[in-house]
Each structure stands twice: as C-alpha cells, then as structure tokens.
PDB file of C-alpha atoms in Angstrom:
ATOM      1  CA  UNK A 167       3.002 -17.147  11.937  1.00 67.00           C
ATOM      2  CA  UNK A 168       3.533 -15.306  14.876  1.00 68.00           C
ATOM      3  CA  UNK A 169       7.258 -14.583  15.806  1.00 88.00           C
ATOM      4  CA  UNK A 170       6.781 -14.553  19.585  1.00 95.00           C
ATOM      5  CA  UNK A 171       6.332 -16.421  22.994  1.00 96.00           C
ATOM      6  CA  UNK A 172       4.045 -15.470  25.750  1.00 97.00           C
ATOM      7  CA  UNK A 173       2.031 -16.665  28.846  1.00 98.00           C
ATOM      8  CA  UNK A 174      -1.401 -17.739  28.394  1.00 97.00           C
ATOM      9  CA  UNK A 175      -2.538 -16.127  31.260  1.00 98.00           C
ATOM     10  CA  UNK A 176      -1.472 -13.963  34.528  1.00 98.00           C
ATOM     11  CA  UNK A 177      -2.909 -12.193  37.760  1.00 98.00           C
ATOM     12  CA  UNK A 178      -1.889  -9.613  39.051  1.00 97.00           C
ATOM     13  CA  UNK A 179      -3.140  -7.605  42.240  1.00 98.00           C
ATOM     14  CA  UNK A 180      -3.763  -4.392  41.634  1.00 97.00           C
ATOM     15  CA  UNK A 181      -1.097  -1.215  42.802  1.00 97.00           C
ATOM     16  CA  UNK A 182       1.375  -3.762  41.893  1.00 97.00           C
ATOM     17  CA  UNK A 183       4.207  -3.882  39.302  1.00 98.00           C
ATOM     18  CA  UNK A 184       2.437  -5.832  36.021  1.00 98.00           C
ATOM     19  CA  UNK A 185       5.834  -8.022  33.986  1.00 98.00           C
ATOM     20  CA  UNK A 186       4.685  -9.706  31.103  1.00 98.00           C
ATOM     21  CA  UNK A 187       7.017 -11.426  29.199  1.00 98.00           C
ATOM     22  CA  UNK A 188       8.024 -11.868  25.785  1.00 98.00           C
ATOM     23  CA  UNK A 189      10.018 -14.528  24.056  1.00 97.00           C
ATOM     24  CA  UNK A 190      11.182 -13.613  20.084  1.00 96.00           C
ATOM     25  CA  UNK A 191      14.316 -15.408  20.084  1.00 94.00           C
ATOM     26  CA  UNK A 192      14.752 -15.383  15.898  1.00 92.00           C
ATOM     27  CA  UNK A 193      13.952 -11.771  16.230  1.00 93.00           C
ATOM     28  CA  UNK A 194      16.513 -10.077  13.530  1.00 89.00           C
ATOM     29  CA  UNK A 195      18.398  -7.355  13.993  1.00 85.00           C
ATOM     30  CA  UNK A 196      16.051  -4.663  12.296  1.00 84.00           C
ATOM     31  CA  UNK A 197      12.793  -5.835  13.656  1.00 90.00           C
ATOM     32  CA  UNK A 198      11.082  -4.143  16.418  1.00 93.00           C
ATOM     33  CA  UNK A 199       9.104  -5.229  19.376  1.00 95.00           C
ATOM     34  CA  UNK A 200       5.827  -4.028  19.324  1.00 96.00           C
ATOM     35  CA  UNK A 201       3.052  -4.141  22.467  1.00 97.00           C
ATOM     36  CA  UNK A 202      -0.801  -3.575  21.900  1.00 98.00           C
ATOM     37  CA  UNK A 203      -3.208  -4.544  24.399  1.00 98.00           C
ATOM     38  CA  UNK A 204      -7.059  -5.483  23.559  1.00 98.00           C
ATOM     39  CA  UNK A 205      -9.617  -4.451  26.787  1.00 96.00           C
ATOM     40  CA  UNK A 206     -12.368  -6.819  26.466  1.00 92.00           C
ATOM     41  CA  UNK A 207     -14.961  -5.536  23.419  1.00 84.00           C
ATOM     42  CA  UNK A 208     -12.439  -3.301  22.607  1.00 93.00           C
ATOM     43  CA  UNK A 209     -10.402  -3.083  19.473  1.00 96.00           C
ATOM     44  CA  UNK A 210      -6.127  -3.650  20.579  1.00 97.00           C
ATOM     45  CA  UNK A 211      -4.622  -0.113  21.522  1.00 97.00           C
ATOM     46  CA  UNK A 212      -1.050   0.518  21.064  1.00 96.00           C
ATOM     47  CA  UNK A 213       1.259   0.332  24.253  1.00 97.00           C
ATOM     48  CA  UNK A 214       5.027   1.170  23.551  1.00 97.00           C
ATOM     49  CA  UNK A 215       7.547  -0.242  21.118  1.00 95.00           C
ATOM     50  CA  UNK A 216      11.262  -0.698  20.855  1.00 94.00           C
ATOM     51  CA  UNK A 217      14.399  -2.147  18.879  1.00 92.00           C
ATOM     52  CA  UNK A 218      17.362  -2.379  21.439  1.00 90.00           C
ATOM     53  CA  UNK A 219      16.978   0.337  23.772  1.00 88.00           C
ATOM     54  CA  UNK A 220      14.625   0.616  26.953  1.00 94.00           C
ATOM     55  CA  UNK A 221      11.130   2.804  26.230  1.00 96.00           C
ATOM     56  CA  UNK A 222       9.015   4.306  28.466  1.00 97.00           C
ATOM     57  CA  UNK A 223       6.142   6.455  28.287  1.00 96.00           C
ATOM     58  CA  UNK A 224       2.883   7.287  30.000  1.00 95.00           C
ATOM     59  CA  UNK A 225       1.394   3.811  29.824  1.00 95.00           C
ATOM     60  CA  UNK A 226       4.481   1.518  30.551  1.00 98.00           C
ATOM     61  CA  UNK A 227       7.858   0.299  30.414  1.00 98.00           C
ATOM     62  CA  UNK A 228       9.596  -1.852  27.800  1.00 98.00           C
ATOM     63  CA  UNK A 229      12.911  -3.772  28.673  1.00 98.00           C
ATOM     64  CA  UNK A 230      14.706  -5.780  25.783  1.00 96.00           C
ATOM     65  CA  UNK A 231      17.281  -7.966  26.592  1.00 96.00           C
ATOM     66  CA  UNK A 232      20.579  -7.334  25.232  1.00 94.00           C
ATOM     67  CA  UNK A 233      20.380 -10.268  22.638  1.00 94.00           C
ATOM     68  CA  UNK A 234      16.989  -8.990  21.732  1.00 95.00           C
ATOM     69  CA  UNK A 235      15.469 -12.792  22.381  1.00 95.00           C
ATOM     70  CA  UNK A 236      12.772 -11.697  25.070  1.00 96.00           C
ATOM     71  CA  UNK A 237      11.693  -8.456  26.269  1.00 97.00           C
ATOM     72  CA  UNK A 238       9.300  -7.615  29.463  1.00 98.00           C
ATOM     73  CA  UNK A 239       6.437  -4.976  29.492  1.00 98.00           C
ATOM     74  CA  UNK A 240       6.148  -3.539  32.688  1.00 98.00           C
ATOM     75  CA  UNK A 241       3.275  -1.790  34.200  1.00 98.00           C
ATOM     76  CA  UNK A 242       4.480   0.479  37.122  1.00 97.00           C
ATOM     77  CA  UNK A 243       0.800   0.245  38.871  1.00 96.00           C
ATOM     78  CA  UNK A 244      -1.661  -1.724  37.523  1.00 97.00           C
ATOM     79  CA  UNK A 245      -5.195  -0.844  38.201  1.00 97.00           C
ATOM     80  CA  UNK A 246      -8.505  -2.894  37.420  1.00 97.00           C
ATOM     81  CA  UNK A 247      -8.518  -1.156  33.733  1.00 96.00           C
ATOM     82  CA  UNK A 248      -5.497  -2.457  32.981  1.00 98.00           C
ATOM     83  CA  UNK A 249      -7.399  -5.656  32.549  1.00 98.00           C
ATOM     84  CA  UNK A 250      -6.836  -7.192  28.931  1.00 98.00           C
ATOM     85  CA  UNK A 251      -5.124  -9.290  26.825  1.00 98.00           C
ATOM     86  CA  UNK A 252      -1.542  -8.295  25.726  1.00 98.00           C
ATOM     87  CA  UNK A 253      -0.114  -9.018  22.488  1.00 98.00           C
ATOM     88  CA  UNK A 254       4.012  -8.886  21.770  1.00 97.00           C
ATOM     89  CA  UNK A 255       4.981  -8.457  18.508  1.00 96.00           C
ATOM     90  CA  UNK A 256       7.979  -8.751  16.349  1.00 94.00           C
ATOM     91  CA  UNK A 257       7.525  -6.230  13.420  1.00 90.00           C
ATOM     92  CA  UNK A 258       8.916  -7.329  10.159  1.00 80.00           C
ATOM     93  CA  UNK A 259      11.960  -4.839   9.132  1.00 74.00           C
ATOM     94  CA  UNK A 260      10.781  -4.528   5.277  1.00 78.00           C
ATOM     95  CA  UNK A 261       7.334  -2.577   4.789  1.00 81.00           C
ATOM     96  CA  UNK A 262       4.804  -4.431   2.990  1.00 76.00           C
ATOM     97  CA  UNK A 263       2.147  -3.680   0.631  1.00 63.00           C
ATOM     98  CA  UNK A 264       3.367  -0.033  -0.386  1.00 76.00           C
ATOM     99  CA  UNK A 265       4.705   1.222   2.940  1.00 80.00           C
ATOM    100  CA  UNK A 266       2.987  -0.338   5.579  1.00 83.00           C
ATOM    101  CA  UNK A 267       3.673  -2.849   8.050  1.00 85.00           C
ATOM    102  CA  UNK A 268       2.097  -6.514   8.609  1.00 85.00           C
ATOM    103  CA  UNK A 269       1.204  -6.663  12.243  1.00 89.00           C
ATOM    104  CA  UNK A 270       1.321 -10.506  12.870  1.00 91.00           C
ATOM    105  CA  UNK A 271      -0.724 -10.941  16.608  1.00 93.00           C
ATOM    106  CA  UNK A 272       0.017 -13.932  18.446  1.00 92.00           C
ATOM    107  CA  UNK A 273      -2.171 -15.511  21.332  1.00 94.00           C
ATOM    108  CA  UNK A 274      -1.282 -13.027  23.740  1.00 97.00           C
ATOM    109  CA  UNK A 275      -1.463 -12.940  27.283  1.00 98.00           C
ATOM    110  CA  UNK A 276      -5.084 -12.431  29.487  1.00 98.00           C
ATOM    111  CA  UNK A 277      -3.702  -9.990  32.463  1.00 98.00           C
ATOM    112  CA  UNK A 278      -6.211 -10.231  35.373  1.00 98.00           C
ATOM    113  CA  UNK A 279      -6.036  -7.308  37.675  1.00 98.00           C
ATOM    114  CA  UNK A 280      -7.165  -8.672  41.348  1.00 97.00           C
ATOM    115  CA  UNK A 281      -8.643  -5.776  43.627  1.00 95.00           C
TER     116      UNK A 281
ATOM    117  CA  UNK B 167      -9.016  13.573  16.459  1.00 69.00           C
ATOM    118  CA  UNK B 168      -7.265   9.787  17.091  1.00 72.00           C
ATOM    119  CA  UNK B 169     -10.602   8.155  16.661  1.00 93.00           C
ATOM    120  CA  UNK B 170     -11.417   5.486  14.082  1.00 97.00           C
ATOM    121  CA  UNK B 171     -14.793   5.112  13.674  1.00 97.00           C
ATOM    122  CA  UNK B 172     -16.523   1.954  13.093  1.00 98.00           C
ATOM    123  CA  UNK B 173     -20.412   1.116  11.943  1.00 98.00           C
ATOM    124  CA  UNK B 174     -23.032  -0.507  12.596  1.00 98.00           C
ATOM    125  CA  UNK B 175     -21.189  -1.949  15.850  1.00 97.00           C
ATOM    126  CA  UNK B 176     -23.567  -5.054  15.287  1.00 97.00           C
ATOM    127  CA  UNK B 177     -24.941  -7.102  12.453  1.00 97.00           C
ATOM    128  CA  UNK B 178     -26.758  -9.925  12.198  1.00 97.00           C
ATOM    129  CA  UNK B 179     -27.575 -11.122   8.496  1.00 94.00           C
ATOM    130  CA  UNK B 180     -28.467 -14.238   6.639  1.00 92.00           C
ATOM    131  CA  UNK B 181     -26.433 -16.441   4.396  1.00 91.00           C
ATOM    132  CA  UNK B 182     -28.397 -14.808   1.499  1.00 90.00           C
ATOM    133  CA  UNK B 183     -28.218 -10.629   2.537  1.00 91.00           C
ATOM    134  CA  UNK B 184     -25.957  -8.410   1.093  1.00 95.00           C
ATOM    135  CA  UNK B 185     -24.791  -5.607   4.048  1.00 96.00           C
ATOM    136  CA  UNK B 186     -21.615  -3.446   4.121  1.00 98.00           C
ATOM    137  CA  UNK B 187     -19.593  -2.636   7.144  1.00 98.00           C
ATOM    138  CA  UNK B 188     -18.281   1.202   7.129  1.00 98.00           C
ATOM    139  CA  UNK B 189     -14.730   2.241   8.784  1.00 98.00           C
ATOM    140  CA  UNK B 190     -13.859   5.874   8.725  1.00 98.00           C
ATOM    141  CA  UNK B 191     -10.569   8.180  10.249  1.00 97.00           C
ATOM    142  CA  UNK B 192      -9.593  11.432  10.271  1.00 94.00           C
ATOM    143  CA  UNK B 193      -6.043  11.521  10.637  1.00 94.00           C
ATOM    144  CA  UNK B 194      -4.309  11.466   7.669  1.00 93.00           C
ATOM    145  CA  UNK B 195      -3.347   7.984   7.550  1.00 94.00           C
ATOM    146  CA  UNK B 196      -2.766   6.447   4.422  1.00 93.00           C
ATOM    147  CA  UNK B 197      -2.761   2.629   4.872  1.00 94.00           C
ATOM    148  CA  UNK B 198      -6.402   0.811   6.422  1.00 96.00           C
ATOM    149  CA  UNK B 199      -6.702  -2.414   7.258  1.00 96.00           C
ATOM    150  CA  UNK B 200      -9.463  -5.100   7.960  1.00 97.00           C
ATOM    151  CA  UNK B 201      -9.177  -7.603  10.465  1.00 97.00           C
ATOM    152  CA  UNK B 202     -11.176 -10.796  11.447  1.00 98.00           C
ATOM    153  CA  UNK B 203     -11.485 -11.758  14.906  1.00 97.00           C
ATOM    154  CA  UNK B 204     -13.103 -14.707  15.735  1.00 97.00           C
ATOM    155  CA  UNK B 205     -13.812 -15.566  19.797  1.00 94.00           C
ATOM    156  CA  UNK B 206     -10.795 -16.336  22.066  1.00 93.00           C
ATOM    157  CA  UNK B 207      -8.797 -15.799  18.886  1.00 95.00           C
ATOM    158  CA  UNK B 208      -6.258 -13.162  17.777  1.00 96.00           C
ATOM    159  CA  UNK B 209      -7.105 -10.522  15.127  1.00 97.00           C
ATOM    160  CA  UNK B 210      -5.917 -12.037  11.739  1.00 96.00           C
ATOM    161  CA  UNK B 211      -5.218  -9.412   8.968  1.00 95.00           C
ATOM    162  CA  UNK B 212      -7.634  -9.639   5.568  1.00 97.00           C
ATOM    163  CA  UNK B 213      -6.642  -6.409   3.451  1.00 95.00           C
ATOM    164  CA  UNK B 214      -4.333  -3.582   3.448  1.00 94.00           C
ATOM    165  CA  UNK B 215      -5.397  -0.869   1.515  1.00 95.00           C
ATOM    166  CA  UNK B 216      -2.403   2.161   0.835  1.00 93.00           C
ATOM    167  CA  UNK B 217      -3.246   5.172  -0.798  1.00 94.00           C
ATOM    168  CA  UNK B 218      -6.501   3.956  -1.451  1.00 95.00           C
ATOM    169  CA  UNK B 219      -4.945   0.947  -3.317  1.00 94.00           C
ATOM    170  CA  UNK B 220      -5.435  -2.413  -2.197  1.00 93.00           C
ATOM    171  CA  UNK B 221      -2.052  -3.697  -1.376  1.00 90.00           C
ATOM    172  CA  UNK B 222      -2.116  -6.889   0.297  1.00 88.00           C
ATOM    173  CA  UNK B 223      -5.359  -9.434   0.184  1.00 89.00           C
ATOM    174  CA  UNK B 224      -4.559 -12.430   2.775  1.00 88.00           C
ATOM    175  CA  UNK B 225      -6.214 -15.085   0.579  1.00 90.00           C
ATOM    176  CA  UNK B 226      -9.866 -14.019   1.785  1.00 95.00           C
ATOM    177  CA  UNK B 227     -12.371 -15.428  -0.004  1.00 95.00           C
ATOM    178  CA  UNK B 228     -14.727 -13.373  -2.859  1.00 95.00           C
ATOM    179  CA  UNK B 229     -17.633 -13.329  -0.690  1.00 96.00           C
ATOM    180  CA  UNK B 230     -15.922 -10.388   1.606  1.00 97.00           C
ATOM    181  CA  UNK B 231     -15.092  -7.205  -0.730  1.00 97.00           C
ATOM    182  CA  UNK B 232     -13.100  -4.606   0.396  1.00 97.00           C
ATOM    183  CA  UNK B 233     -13.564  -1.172  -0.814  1.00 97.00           C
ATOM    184  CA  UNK B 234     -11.499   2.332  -0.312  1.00 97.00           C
ATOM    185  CA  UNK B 235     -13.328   5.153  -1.905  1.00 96.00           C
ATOM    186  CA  UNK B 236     -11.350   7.765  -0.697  1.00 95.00           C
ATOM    187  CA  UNK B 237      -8.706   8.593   2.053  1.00 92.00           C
ATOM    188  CA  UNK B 238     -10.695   8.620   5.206  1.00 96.00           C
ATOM    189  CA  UNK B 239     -13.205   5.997   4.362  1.00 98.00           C
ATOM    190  CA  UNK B 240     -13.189   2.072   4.209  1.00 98.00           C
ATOM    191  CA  UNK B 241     -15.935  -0.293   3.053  1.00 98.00           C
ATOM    192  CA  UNK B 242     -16.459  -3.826   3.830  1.00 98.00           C
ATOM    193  CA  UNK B 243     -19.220  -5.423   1.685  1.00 98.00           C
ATOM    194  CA  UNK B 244     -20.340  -8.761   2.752  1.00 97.00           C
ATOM    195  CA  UNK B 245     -21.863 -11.171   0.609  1.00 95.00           C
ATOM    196  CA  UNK B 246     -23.557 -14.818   0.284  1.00 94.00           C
ATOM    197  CA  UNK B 247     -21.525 -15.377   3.907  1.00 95.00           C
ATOM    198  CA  UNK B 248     -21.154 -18.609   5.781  1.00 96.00           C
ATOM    199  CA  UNK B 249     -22.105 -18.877   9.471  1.00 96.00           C
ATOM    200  CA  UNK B 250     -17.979 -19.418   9.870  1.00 96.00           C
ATOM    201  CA  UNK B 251     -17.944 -15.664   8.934  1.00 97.00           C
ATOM    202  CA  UNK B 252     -19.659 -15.211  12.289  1.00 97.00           C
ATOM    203  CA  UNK B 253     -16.899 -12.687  13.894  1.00 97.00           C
ATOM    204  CA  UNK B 254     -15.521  -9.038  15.192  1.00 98.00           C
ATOM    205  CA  UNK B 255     -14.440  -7.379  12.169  1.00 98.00           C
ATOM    206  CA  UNK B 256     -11.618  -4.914  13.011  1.00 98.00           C
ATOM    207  CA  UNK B 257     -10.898  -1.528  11.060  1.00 98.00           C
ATOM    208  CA  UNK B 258      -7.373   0.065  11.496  1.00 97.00           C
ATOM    209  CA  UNK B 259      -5.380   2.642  10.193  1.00 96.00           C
ATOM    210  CA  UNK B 260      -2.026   3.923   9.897  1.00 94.00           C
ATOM    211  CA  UNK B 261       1.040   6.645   8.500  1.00 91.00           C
ATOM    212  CA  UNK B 262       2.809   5.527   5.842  1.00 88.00           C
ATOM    213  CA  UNK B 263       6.597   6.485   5.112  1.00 79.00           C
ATOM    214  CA  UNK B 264       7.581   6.261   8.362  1.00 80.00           C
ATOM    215  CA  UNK B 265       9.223   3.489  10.630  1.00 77.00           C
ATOM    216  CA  UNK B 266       6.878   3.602  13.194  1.00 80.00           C
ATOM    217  CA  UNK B 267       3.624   1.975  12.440  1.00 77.00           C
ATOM    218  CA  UNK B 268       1.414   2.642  15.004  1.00 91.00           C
ATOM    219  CA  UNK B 269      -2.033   1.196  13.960  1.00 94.00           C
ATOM    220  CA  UNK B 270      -5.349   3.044  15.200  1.00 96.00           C
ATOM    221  CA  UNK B 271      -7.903   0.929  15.785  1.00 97.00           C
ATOM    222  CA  UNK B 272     -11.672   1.028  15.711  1.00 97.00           C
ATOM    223  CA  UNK B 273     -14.265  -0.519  18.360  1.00 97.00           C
ATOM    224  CA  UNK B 274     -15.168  -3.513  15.917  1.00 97.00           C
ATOM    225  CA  UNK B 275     -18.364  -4.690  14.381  1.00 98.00           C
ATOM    226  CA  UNK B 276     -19.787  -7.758  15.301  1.00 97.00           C
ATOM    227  CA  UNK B 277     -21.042  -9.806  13.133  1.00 97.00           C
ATOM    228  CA  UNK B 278     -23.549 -12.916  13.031  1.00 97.00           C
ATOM    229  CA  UNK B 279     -24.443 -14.992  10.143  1.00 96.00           C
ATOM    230  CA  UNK B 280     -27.299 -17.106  10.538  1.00 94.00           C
TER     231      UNK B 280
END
C-alpha cells in the first residue's frame, strides 16, 4: 500500500506558485520522497526527490519538513502544461528484486492549471 | 537518448488472440518494469526484470508473460485475456547499483479486450 497522503484534486491559476502537499508520516529514516507527475496520455515523468534536505532543480522545488512526516512540491510558475496528476512517494530504503526499487504510486493529486 | 520506446501504442484483441506488447531503451539501464494502469487509477507494478532476470512477479496471473531477451528490450505477451485486462500498460526502466532510482518511462500501450 501506498505510504503517503495527498489531495484529490487542486487548481491553480496559472503564473502562480503550484504547493502540493504530501503527508508520509511513518516515513523511516532511510526512505526518500519521491515526485513523478503523469500529463494526461502520458506515461509519469520524474520531478525531484529528497531525504531530509530541500531540492531544487529545473522543474521544481521540494521542501521536507524537519520530522520528515509531509513534504510540499512547489512549482515556482505554473503554466497550462503543468497540468497533471502528481504522485508523492515514499521509496522503500532496501532495494528489491536484485537492486532495484519498488515504486509504490498512490492516488495522487489532479493539478488544474486555470489560464 | 532518455527515450523509452513503447509499441503498438494501441491494441485491441479478443479474449482468444495471442499479441505481444514491445518496450525498448537505450540507456543502459538494467532493471524494466511493467505496469498496469487501469482508468482514473494509479500505475500498479506487474514485473521487474534485473539483468535480464525476472526479479519480482506481483502475483499476475499466467495469461500475461513477461519476457527480457536482452538488455534493451522487453516483451509483454498477452494471452487468453479477460475484458478486466482492458488497460494502459506501462514500460519503465532504470540504473541499478545506485540509490537513486529514477524510472524512465514509456508513452503506454493501450489496450482493449473485447
């Protein structure tokens, strides 16, 4: 089952600051917090991940609480393309299956960018 | 090349065809995956293959065989499938032996049983 908490759904107008939130509060200490996103008819892209720290790269910001229980993904501008469904995921520490990792999604949340 | 192809992009088949969905990458990666998506759903993992070995099988059922004949190619042969099996079926792939696991993933084939 998935390990995480989201939103079903959120608007958001676009130029605007995009927060989705995240809840994993049984995250352990090893596991990481993973982001994809899935553009309609699309198959899910990676967006950022992290353990404790902040991340940020090219696409968007990740902020983890300091108890690691809930993180938010942040997208500085959002534009119409930025349209999707958002998955958090907590990554399991131990590899599986001979060195790769179960990715477990969860319902996600539907971002609707409003011109 | 970050691409991970994915064909035919649809299928539509009968309970009684036999068809094979193709998956293919270029970079290197090690571990492939298939993944079932059914509509308004999340993907849900089937198979893991790493180094060309089948590694993890999530309890799908013998009429869906996976098949990794080499490194940058993965098969998906279908078989005797239910209209249930009507779905997008997901390709990805991935490094192995590191701790970042970022999974490519293809554009899906969609599938109809009738």
């Amino acid at each position: 089952d998935a390990k995480t908490t989201q939103p079903t759904s959120m608007d958001c107008a676009e130029g605007r600051a995009a927060n989705l939130p995240c809840n994993h509060s049984t995250i352990s200490g090893n596991e990481y917090v993973y982001w994809y996103r899935q553009i309609h008819s699309q198959g899910p892209q990676y967006i950022i991940h992290g353990l404790k720290n902040n991340e940020t790269n090219e696409m968007a910001s990740l902020i983890i609480t300091e108890d690691r229980k809930s993180s938010t993904l942040i997208l500085p501008h959002a534009t119409l393309r930025d349209t999707a469904v958002y998955y958090c995921i907590v990554r399991p520490t131990v590899p599986s299956g001979a060195g790769s990792y179960q990715l477990t999604f969860g319902k996600g949340t539907k971002l609707s960018v409003i011109p | 090349d970050t691409e991970v192809t994915q064909t035919p992009k649809h299928l539509v088949m009968g309970m009684t065809n036999k068809k094979s969905l193709k998956c293919e990458q270029h970079m290197g990666h090690r571990a492939m995956y298939w993944y079932k998506q059914k509509a308004k759903k999340p993907p849900e993992l089937m198979f893991v293959y790493s180094y060309e070995k089948l590694s993890i099988n999530e309890s799908v059922p013998s009429r869906f065989s996976p098949e990794c004949p080499n490194s940058s190619l993965l098969n998906l042969h279908l078989h005797a499938l239910q209209p249930e099996d009507s779905a997008l079926y997901l390709c990805a792939s991935s490094q192995l032996g590191t701790s970042h696991n970022e999974q490519f993933f293809g554009p899906g084939t969609r599938l109809t049983v009738l």
